XYZ file of C-alpha atoms in Angstrom:
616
model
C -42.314 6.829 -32.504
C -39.046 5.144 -32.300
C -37.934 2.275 -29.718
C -34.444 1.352 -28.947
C -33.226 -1.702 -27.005
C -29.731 -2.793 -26.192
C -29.984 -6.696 -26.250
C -27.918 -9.252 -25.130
C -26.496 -9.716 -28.666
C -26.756 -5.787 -30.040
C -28.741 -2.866 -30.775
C -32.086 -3.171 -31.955
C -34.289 0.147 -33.341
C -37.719 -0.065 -34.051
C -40.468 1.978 -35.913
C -44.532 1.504 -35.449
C -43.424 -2.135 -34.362
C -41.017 -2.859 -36.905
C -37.182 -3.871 -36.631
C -35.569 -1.025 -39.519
C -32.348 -1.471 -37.680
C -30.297 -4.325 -35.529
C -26.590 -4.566 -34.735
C -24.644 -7.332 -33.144
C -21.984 -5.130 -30.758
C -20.274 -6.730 -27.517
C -22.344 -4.942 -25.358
C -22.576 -7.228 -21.774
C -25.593 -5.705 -20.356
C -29.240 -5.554 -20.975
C -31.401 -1.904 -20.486
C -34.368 -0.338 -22.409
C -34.777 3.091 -23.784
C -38.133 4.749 -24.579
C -37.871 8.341 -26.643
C -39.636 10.505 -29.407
C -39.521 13.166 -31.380
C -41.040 15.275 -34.177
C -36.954 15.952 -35.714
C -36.356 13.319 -37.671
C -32.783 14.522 -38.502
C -31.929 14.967 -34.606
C -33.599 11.094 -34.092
C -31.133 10.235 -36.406
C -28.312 11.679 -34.897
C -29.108 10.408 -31.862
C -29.071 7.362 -33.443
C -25.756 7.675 -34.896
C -24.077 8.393 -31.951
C -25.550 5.412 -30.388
C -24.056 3.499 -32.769
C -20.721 5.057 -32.872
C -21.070 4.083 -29.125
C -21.768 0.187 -29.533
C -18.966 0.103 -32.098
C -16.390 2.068 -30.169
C -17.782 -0.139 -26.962
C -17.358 -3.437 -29.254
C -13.642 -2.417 -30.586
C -12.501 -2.021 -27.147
C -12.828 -5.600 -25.945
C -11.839 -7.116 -29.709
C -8.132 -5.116 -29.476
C -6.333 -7.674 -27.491
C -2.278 -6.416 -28.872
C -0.650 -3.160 -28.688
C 2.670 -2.389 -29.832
C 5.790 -1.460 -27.455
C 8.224 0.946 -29.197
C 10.882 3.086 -28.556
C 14.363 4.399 -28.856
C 17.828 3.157 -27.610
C 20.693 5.552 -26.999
C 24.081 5.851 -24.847
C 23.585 7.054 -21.525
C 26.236 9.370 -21.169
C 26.637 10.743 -25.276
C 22.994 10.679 -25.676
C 23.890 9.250 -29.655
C 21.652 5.934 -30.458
C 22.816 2.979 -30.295
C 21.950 0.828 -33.600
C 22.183 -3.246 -33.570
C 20.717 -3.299 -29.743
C 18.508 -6.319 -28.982
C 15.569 -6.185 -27.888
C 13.395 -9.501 -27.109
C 10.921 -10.091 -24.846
C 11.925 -12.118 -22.188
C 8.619 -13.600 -20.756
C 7.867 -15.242 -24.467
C 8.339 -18.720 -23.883
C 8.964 -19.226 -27.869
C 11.757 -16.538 -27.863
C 10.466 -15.312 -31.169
C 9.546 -12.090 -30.310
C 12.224 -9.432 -30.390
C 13.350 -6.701 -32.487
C 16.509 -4.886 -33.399
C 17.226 -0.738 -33.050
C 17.811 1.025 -36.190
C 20.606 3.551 -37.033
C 18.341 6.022 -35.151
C 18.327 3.732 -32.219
C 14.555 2.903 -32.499
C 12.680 -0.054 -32.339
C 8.851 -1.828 -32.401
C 7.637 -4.757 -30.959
C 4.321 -5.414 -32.930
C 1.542 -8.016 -31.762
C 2.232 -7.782 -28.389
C -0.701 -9.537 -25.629
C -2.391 -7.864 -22.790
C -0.600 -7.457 -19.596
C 2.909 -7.061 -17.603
C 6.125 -8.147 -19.753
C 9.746 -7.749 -19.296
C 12.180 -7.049 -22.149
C 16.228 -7.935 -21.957
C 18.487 -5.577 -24.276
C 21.797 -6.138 -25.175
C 24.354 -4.294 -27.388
C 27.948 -4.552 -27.445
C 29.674 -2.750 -25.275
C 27.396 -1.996 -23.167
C 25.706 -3.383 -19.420
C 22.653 -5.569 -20.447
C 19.097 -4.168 -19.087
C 16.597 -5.991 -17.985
C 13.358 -3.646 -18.194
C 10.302 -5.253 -16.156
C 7.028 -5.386 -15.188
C 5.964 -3.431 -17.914
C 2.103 -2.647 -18.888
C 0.496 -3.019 -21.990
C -2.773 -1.717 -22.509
C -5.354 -1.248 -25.097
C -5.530 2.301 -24.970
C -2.527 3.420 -26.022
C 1.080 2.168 -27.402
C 3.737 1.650 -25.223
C 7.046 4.301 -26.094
C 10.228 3.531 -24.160
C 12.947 5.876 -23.410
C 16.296 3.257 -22.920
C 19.660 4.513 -21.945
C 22.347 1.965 -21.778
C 25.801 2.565 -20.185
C 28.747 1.796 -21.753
C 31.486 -1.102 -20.384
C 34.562 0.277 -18.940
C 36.506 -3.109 -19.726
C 34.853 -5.985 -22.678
C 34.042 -8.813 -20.213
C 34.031 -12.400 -21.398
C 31.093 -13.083 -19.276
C 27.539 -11.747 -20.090
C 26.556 -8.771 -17.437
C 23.156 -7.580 -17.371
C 21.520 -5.012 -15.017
C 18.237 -4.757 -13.928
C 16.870 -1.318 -15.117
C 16.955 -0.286 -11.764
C 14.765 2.513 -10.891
C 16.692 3.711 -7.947
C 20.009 5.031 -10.873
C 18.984 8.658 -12.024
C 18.489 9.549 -15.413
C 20.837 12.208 -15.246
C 24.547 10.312 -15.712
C 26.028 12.851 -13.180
C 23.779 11.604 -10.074
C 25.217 8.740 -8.051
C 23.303 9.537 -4.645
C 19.744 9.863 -3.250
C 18.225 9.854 -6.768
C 15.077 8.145 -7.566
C 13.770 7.792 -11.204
C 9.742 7.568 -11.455
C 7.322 7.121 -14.745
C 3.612 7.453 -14.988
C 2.639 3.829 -13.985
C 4.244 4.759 -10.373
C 2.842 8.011 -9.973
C -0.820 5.555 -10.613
C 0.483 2.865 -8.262
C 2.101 4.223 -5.194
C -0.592 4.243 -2.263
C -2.212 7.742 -2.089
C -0.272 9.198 -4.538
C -3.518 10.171 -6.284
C -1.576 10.342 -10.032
C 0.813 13.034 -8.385
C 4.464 13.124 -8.442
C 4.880 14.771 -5.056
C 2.409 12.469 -3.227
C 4.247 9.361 -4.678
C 7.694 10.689 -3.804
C 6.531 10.786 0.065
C 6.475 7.083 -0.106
C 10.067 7.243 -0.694
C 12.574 6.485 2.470
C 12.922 9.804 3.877
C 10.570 11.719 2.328
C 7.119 12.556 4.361
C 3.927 14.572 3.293
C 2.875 17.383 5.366
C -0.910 17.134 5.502
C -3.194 14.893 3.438
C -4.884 18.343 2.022
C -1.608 19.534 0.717
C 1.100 17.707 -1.199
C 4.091 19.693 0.431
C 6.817 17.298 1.357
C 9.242 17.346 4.207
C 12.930 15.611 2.690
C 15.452 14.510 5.807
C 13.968 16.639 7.662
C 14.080 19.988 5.461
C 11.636 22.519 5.354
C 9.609 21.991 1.954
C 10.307 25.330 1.268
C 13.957 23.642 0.286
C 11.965 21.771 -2.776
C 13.113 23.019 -6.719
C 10.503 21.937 -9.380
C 12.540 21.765 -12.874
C 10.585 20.991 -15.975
C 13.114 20.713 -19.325
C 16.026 21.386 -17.892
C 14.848 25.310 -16.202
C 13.680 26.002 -12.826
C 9.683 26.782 -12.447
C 7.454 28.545 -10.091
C 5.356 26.034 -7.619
C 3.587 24.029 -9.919
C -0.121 24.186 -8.087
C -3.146 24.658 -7.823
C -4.127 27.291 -4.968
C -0.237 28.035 -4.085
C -0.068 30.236 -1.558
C 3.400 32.843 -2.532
C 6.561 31.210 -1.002
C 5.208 27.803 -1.150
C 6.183 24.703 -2.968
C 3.268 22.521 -2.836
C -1.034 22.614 -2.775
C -3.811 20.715 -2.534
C -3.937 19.623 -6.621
C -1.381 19.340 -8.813
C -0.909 21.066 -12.475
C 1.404 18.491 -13.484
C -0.271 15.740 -15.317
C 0.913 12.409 -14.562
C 0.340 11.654 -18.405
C 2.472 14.291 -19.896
C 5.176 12.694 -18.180
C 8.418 11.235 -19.325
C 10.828 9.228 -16.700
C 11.623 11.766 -14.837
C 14.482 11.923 -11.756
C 13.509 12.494 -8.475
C 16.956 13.632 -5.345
C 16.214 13.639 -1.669
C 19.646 16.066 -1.145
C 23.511 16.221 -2.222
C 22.407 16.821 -5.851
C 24.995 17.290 -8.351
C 26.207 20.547 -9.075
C 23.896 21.336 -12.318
C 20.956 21.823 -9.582
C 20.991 24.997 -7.280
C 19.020 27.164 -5.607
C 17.526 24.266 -3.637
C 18.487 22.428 0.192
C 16.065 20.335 0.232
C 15.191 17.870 -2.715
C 14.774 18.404 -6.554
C 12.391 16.753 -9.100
C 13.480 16.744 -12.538
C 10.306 16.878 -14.681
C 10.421 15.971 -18.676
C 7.297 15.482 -21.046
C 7.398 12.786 -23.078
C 7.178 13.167 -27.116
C 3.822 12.407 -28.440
C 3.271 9.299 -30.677
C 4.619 9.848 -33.957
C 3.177 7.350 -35.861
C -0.427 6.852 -34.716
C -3.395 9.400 -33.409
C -3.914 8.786 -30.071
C -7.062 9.965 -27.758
C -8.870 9.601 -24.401
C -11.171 11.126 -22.226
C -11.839 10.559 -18.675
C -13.584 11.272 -15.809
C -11.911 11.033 -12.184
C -11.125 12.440 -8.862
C -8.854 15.105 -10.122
C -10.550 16.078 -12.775
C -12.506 15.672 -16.153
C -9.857 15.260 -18.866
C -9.151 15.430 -22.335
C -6.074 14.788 -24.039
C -4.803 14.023 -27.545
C -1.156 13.094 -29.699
C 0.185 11.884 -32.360
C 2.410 12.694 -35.578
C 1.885 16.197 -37.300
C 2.808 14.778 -40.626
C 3.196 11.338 -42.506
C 6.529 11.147 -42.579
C 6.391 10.194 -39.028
C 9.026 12.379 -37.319
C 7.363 15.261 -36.072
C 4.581 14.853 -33.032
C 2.312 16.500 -30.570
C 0.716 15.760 -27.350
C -1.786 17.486 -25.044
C -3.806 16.932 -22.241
C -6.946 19.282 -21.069
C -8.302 18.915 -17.260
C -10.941 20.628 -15.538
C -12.471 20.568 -12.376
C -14.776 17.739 -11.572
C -16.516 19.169 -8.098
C -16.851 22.233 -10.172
C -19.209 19.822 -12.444
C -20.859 17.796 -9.822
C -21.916 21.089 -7.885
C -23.083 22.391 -11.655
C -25.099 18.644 -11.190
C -26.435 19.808 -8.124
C -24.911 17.181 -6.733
C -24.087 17.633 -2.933
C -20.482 17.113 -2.091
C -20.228 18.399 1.375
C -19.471 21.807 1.238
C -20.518 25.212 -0.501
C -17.125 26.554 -1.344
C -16.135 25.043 -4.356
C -12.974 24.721 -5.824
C -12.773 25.456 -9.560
C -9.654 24.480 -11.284
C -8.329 24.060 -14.979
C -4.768 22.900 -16.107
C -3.325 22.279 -19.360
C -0.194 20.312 -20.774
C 1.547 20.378 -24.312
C 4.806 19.093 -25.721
C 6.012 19.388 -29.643
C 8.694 17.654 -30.798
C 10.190 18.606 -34.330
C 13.754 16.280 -35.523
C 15.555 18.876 -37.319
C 17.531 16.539 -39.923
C 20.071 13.378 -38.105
C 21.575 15.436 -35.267
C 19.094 17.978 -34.005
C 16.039 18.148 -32.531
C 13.428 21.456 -31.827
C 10.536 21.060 -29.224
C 8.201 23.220 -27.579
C 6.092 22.882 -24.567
C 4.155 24.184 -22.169
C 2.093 23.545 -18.793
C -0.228 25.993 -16.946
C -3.349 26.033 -14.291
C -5.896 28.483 -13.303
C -7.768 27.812 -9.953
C -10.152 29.813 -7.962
C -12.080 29.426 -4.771
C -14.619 31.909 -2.813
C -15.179 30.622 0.896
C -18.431 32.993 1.861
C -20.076 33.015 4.737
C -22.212 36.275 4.927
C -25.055 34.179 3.446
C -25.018 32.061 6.571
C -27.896 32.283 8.790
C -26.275 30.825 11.795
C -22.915 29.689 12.890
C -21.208 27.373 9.888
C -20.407 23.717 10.405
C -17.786 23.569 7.508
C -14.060 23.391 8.400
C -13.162 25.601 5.715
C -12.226 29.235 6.080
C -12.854 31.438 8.686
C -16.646 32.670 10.291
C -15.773 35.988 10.149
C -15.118 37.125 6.919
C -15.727 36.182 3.076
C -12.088 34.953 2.192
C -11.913 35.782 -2.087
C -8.598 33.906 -3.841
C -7.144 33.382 -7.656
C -4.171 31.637 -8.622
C -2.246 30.923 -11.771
C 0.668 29.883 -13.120
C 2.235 29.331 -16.572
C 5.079 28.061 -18.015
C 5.964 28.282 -21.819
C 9.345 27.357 -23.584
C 11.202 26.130 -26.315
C 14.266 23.941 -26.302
C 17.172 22.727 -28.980
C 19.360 19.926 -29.047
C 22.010 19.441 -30.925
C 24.685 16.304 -31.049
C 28.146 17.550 -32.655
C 29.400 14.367 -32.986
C 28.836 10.735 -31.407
C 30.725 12.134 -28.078
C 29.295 15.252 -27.642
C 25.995 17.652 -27.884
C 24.656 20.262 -26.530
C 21.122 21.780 -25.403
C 19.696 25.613 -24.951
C 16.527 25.840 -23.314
C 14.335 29.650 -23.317
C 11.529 30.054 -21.111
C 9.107 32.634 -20.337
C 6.961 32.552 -16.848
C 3.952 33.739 -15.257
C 2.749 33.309 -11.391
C -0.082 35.232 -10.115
C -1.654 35.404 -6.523
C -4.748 37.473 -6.180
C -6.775 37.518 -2.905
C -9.262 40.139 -1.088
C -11.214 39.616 2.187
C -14.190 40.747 3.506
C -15.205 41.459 6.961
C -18.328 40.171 8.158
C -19.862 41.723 10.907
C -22.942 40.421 12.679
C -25.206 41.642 15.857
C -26.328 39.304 18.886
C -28.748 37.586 17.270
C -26.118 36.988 14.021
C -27.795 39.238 11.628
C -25.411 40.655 9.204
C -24.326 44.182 10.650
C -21.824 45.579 8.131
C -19.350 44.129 5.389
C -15.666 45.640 5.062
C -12.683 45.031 2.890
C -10.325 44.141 5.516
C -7.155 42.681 3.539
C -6.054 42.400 0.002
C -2.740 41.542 -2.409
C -1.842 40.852 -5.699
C 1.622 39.464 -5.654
C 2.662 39.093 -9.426
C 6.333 37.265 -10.300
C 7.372 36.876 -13.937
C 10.308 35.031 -15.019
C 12.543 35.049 -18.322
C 15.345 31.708 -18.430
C 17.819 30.563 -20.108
C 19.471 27.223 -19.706
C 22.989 26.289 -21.975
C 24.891 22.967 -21.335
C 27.688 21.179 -23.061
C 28.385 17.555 -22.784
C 31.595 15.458 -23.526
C 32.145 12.094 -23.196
C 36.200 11.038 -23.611
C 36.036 6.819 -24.335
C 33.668 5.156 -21.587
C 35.547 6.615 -18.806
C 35.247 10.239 -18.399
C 32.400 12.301 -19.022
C 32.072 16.232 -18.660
C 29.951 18.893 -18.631
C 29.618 22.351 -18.073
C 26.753 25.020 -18.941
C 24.726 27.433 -16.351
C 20.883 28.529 -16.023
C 20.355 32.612 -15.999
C 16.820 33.670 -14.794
C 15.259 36.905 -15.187
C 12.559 37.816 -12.532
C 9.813 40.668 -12.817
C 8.378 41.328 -9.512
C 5.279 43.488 -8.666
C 3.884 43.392 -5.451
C 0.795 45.140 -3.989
C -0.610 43.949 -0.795
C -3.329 46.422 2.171
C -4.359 45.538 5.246
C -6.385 47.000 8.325
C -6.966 43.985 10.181
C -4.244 45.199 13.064
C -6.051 49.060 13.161
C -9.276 51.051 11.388
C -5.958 52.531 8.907
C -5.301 50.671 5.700
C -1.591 49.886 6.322
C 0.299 48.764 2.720
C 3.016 45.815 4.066
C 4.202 45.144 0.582
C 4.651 48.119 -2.322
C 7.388 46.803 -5.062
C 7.690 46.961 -8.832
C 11.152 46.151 -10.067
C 13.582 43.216 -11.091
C 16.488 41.116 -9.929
C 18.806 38.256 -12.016
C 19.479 34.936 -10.752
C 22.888 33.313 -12.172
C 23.760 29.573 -11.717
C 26.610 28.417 -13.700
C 28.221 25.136 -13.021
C 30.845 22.454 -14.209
C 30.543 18.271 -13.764
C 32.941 15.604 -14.006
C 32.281 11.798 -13.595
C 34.944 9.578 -13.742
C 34.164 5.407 -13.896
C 37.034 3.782 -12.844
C 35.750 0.686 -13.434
C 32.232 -0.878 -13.993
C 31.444 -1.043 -10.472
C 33.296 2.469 -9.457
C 32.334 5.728 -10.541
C 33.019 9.015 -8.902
C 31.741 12.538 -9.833
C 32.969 16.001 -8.661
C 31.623 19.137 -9.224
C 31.132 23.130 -8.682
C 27.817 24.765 -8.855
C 27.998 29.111 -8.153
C 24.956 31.150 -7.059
C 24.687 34.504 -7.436
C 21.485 36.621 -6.635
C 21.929 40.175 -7.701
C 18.784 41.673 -4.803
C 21.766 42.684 -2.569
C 25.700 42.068 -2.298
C 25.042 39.277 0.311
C 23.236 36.165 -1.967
C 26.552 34.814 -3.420
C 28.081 31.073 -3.520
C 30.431 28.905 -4.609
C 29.181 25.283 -3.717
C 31.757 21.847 -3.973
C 29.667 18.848 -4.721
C 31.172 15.238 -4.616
C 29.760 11.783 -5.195
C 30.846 7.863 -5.176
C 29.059 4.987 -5.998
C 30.712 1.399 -5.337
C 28.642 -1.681 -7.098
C 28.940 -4.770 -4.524
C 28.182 -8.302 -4.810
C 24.778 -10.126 -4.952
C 22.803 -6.569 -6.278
C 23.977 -4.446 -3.624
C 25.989 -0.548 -3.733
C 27.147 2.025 -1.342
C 27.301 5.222 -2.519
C 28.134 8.576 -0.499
C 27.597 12.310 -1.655
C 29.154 15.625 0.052
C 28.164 18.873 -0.975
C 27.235 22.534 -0.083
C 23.897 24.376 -1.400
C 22.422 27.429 -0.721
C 19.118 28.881 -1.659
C 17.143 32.818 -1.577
C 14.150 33.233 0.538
C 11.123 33.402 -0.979
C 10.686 36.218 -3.149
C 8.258 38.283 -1.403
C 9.747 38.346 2.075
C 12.517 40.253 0.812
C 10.229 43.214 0.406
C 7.952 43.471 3.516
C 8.366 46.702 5.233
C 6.080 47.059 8.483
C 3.030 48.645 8.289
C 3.871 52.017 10.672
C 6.977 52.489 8.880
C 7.564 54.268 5.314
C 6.939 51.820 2.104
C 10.696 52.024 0.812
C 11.923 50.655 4.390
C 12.258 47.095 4.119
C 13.637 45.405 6.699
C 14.204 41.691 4.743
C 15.851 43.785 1.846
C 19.793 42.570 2.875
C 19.304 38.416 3.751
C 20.845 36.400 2.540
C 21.136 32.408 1.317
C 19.469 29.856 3.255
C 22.926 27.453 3.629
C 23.262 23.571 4.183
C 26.153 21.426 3.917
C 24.707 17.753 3.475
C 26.582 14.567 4.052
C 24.502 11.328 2.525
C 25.854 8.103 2.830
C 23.546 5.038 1.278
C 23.036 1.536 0.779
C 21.192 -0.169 -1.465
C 20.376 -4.289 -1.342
C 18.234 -5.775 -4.740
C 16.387 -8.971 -2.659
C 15.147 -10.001 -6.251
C 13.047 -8.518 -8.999
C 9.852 -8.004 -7.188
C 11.240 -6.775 -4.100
């Protein structure tokens, strides 16, 4: 017989009455624990892990420092920037600071608990203030810094407030928003997700608290692109319904996440296919010199998730994060959470980032979620309360989508590199009902298939770009994304008549072609201007074809204030599967949708943007 208490002080294990084991831990509560068994071996395991516990549970509240690292490089070029300084700004000694590398990295070791602000400075270029940021225990803090270059030397010291509201992409002047993890956490119902935070955003609006769809100035969110490393991906959601861009939980994990850009309309002209708004998704590189690990348990799911270098010369690195449904696991509890249809979901996340020698760099990533839902109500025995579904038939749906690609970087000298980006693409809708027929009394008369579709949409991309930077002035680029899409369509119905009707019967292809050309022009630190073409062509029928003018100015005022305006024309196709419908009394090769054509806007944004102070 074995007896195990968790003191004040430790862990304490006796046998027959005796102490055979104590351990001081941190532990801050006081419980008692009664078991026995005939294993030995298994007692001791059990006692292991308890252990493993206490320490793990002790470490925690001994590691009081973490380390903030990262890497410094030029804004427009993309080449690091060696010598920068980096110091920490709210140390009241001023001894803490570091210096980038000739790889433009950096580490600040030792650092406290809590919210600090760094200054960097390098010559020749606008000082940043970064602030406000969190440290914790868990895991090392990597930065991602871009500074700008100085038009003219200035005698006086400049420095900018890494202001959140500038893009990352250099070509953006107008209605961009750049976002990180910590604000996808800390916006008010954002609920970790980048599409609930961005409806806190001036202009932007949700839809419906179930749903994450967001309405932009107005636009339908039908208008909304979802990029992830630079190529355009299918609705990245859980339960997507076809032709939609949102859904009730999101596949992208806030964790994965890089600082990514967020536009609310007159994009630049390396983004098409859109009218409405644009987020620009990148995963951030795993930790390459430290394993990294956590597991938790939360409202959108159980998770899982891992990183760190893949060898010890600390170059190469990995990341991954694992999520699965947790109402799937409380109703496996038996736990009542207010309904019998239960949504079952699973997403994954992976990024892996290989330096190929001083000026290249190969990664590979991927992101993909499976969900599944069965609202049933034939096993009712009288009238549902549930506001789910509908009382009259068993409603059966699968989703899933997958994205997988590779991408290589390349800088050909300190002014210019390049990137190619291949992806490959799944997205697959699968849903059946049943109709339930009952008497007077509501006993179950008959159950029919009434309705049923598989819509299946593959995608192959490829995404080239070149970019030049000529002194600190002028900046250009020019490159184009080509997509690929495999389209199989099935869909039955007899809900109008007794007579299956088939409303959608297509297997076959179509290409997508974006190319596009940028120029940015900074006149002088406080003007810049950018110009641009993006075309569109859509090779379904002779009538999806563009050629789209985009134009943007920014002017930097006094006292932390700007203006900026953007002017441009974008068009976008319809969603896939409406091009195909035929109606159901009419042959299957007569489609009606076949010939539409863009969806066209011409948008007109004029801002203004006032800094009160650094909080606000």
């Amino acid at each position: 017989m074995f007896h195990r208490w968790l003191v004040d002080d430790g862990l304490a294990v006796f046998q027959n009455g005796k102490l055979i084991f104590k351990k001081k831990t941190a532990a801050f509560f006081k419980t008692n624990f009664i078991f026995s068994s005939p294993n030995i071996c298994f007692m001791k395991k059990r006692l292991l892990l308890i252990f493993i516990f206490q320490c793990t549970f002790s470490f925690a509240f001994s590691q009081l420092i973490q380390t903030i690292k990262g890497t410094i490089v030029d804004k427009e070029s993309k080449a690091p920037i060696a010598g920068a300084v980096i110091i920490l700004a709210n140390d009241l000694t001023g001894s803490t600071g570091s210096v980038s590398d000739i790889d433009g990295n950096f580490k600040l070791e030792n650092i406290s608990l809590g919210k600090h602000d760094l200054q960097i400075k390098s010559v020749g270029y606008q000082n940043i203030s970064m602030l406000n940021i969190l440290v914790t225990s868990g895991k090392q803090v990597v930065l991602n810094v871009e500074m700008e270059q100085l038009v003219h030397q200035l005698k006086e010291i400049k420095i900018s407030a890494y202001d959140k509201s500038n893009s990352q992409n250099e070509m953006a002047v107008v209605s961009a928003k750049t976002f990180d993890v910590q604000e996808t956490e800390r916006y008010a119902g954002s609920r970790q997700d980048p599409a609930r935070m961005a409806s806190n955003f001036a202009g932007v609006s949700g839809t419906d608290d179930s749903r994450n769809d967001i309405v932009v100035r107005g636009n339908s969110p039908l208008g909304v692109v979802w990029r992830l490393e630079d190529v355009d991906i299918f609705n990245p959601n859980h339960f997507n319904i076809p032709g939609s861009t949102g859904g009730p939980v999101s596949i992208v994990n806030n964790k994965t996440l890089s600082n990514s850009d967020f536009f609310t309309g007159a994009f630049p002209a390396e983004y098409g296919n859109g009218t409405a708004g644009v987020f620009d998704l990148k995963l951030r590189n795993g930790n390459n010199e430290h394993y990294e690990g956590r597991a938790q348990f939360g409202v959108m799911g159980a998770e899982l998730a891992a990183e760190g270098p893949f060898n010890s010369n600390h170059h190469s690195s990995f990341q991954f994060a694992y999520r699965y449904s947790t109402l799937d696991w409380l109703n496996a509890l038996h736990i009542p959470i207010g309904t019998n249809s239960i949504p079952k979901y699973q997403d994954a996340t992976f990024k892996l980032n290989f330096p190929i020698k001083k000026r290249g760099k190969l990664t590979v990533w991927g992101m993909g979620g499976y969900s599944k839902i069965d609202l049933v109500v034939h096993n009712y025995s009288s009238p549902p309360t549930e506001e789910y579904g509908q009382d009259d038939r068993d409603q059966y749906f699968t989703s899933y989508m997958a994205t997988l690609g590779a991408g290589y970087s390349y800088r050909i000298s300190n002014s210019t590199y390049t990137k190619i980006t291949v992806s490959k693409q799944w997205l697959d809708v699968d849903a059946h009902h049943d109709g339930v027929y009952r008497n007077v009394d509501y006993k179950i008369d008959s159950i029919k298939p009434i309705l049923g579709y598989n819509f299946f949409t593959g995608k192959n991309s490829l995404s080239w770009f070149v970019n030049k930077t000529f002194g600190s002035q002028h900046t250009f680029r020019f490159g184009f994304l080509a997509e690929e899409y495999l389209i199989n369509l099935k869909d039955s119905s007899r809900e109008i008549s007794y007579t299956w009707h088939r409303r959608w019967d297509y297997n076959g292809f179509a290409f997508m072609l974006q190319p596009y050309v940028e120029y940015k022009f900074k006149i002088t630190d406080s003007l810049i201007f950018t110009a641009g073409v993006h075309a569109q062509i859509f090779t379904l029928n002779n009538n999806n074809k563009s050629i789209e003018p985009r134009l943007g100015l920014k002017k930097i005022l006094k006292y932390n204030q700007s203006l900026d305006l953007g002017i441009g024309l974008h068009s976008q196709m319809q969603p896939l599967y409406t091009y195909f419908y035929h109606f159901y009394n009419l042959p299957a090769m007569d489609m009606q949708n076949l010939n539409m054509g863009f969806t066209r806007s011409a948008q007109i944004v004029l801002g203004y943007d006032k800094s009160l102070n650094k909080h606000w």
